[in-house]
mmCIF file of C-alpha atoms in Angstrom:
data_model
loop_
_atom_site.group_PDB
_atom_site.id
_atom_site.type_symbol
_atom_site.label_atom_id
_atom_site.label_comp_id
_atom_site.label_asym_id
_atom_site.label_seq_id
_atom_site.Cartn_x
_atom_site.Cartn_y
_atom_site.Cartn_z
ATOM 1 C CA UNK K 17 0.000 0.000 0.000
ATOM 2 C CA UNK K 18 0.947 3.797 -0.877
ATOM 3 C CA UNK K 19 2.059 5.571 3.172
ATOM 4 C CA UNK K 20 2.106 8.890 2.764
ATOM 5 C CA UNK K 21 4.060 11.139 5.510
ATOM 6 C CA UNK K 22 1.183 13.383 5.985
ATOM 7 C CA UNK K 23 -2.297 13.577 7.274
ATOM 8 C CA UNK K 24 -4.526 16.521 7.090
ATOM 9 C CA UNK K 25 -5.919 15.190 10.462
ATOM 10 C CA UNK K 26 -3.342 14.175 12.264
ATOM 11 C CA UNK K 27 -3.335 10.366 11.744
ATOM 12 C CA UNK K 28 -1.174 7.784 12.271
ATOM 13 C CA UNK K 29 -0.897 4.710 10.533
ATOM 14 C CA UNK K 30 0.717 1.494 10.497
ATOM 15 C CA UNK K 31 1.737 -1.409 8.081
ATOM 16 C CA UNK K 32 2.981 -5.036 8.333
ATOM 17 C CA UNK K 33 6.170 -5.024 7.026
ATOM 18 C CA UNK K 34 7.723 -8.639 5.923
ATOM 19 C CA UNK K 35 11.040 -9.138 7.468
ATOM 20 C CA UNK K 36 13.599 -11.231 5.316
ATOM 21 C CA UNK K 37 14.346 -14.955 5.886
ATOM 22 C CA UNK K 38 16.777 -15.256 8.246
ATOM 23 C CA UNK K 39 19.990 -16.480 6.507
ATOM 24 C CA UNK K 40 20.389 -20.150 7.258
ATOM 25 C CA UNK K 41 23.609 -21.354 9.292
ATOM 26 C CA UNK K 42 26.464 -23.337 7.846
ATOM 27 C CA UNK K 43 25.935 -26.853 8.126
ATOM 28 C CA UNK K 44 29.065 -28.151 10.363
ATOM 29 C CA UNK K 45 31.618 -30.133 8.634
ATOM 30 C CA UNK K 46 31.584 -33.499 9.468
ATOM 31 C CA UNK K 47 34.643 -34.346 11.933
ATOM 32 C CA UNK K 48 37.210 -36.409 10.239
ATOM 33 C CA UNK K 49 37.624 -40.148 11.060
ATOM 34 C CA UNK K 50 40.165 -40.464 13.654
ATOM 35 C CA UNK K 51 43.247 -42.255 12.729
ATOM 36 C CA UNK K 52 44.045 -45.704 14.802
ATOM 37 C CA UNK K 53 45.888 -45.605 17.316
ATOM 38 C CA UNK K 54 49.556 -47.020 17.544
ATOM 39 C CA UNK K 55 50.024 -49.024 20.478
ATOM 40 C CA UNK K 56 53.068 -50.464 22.363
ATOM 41 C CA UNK K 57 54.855 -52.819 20.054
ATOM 42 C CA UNK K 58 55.342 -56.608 20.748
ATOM 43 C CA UNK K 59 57.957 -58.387 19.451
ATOM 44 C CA UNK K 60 59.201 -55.525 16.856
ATOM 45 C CA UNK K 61 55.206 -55.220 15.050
ATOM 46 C CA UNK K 62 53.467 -51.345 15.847
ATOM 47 C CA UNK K 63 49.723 -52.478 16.473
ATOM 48 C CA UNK K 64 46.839 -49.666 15.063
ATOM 49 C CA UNK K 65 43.607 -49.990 17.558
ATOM 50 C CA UNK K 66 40.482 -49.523 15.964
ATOM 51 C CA UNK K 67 37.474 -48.475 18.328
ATOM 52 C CA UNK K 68 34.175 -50.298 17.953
ATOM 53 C CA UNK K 69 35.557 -52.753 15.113
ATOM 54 C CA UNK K 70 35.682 -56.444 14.193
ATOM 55 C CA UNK K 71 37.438 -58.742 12.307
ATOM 56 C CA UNK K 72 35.286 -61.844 10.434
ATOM 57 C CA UNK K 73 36.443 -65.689 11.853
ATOM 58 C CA UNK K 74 38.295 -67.039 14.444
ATOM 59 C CA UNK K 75 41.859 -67.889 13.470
ATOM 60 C CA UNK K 76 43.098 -69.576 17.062
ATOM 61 C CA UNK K 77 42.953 -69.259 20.721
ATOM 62 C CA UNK K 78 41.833 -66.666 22.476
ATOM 63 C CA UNK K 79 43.814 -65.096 25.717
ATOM 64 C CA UNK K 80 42.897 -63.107 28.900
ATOM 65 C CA UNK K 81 45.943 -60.260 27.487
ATOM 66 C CA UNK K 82 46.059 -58.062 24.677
ATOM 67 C CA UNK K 83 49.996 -58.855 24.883
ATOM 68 C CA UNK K 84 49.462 -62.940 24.834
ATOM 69 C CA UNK K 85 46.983 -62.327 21.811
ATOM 70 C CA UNK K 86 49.292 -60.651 19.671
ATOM 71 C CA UNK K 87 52.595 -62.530 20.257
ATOM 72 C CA UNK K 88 49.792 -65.359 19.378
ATOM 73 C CA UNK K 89 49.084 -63.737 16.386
ATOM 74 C CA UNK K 90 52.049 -63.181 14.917
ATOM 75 C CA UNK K 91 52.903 -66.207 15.304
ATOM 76 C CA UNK K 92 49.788 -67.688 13.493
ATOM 77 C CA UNK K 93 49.950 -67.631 9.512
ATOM 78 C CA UNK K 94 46.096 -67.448 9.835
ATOM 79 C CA UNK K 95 45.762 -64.304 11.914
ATOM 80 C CA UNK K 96 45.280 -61.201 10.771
ATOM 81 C CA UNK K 97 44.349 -59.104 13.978
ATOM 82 C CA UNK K 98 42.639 -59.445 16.803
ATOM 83 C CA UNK K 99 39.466 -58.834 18.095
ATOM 84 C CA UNK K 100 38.087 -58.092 21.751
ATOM 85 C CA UNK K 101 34.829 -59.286 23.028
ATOM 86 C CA UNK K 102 33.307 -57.258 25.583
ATOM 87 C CA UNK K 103 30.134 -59.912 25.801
ATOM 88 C CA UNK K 104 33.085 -62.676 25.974
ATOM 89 C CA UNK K 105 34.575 -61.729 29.675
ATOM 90 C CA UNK K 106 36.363 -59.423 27.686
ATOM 91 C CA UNK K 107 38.613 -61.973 25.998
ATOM 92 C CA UNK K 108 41.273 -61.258 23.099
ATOM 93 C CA UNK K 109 40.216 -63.276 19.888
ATOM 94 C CA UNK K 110 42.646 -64.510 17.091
ATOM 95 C CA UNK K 111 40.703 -63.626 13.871
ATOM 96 C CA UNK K 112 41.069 -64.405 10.366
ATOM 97 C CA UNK K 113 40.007 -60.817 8.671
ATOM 98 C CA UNK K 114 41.724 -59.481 7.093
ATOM 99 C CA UNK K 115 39.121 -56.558 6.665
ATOM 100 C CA UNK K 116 38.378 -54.616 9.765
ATOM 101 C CA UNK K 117 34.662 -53.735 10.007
ATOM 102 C CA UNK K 118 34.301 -50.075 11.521
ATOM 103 C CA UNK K 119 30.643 -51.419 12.788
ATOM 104 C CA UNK K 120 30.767 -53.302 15.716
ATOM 105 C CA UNK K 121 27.210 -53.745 17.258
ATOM 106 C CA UNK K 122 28.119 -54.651 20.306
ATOM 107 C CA UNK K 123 31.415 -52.635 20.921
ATOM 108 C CA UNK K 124 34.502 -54.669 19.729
ATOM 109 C CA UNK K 125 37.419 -53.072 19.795
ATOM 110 C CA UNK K 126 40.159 -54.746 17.178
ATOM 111 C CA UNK K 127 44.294 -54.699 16.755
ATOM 112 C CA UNK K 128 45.925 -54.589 13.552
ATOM 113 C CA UNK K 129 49.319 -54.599 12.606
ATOM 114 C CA UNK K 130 50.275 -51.281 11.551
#
């Protein structure tokens, strides 16, 4: 509508004025995968952790130490990693892999030689 900034009476008037859409924030960038972890090394081999991971098949015994799994492991032509089992008393597992599976439903947590 036409305002005009006078009135031969005195009036004041008033109009809904549309405000622009807000400008809509930045989606955050995605955080980066975080890089495994190198752990103390047994017998010469630098192991990479990877959190809430698993490794497909059994490939041996499996051992109340992280240390006894992966001299273990090394040892065994078959293994490829291993694999801890929170549901298992918490038990290091030989495993065959040799892909690591960043899905773990129920919280694995997996070694890999670096």
């Amino acid at each position: 509508p036409d305002v005009h900034d006078w009135s031969p009476t005195g009036e004041t008037s008033w109009t809904v004025c549309e405000e622009p859409e807000p400008e809509p924030e930045p989606e955050p960038e995605p955080e980066p995968e975080p890089e495994p972890e190198p752990e103390p090394e047994v017998e010469g081999s630098t192991w990479c952790r990877h959190e809430n991971s698993f490794l497909y098949s059994y490939a041996g015994a499996s051992f109340s130490t992280l240390e006894e799994a992966q001299e273990a492991c090394l040892a065994n032509t078959k293994c490829n990693g291993i694999t801890q089992e929170p549901y298992n008393s918490g038990r290091y597992t030989q495993r065959k892999g040799p892909d690591v599976h960043d899905w773990s439903p129920t919280g694995e947590t997996s070694w890999t030689v670096c």
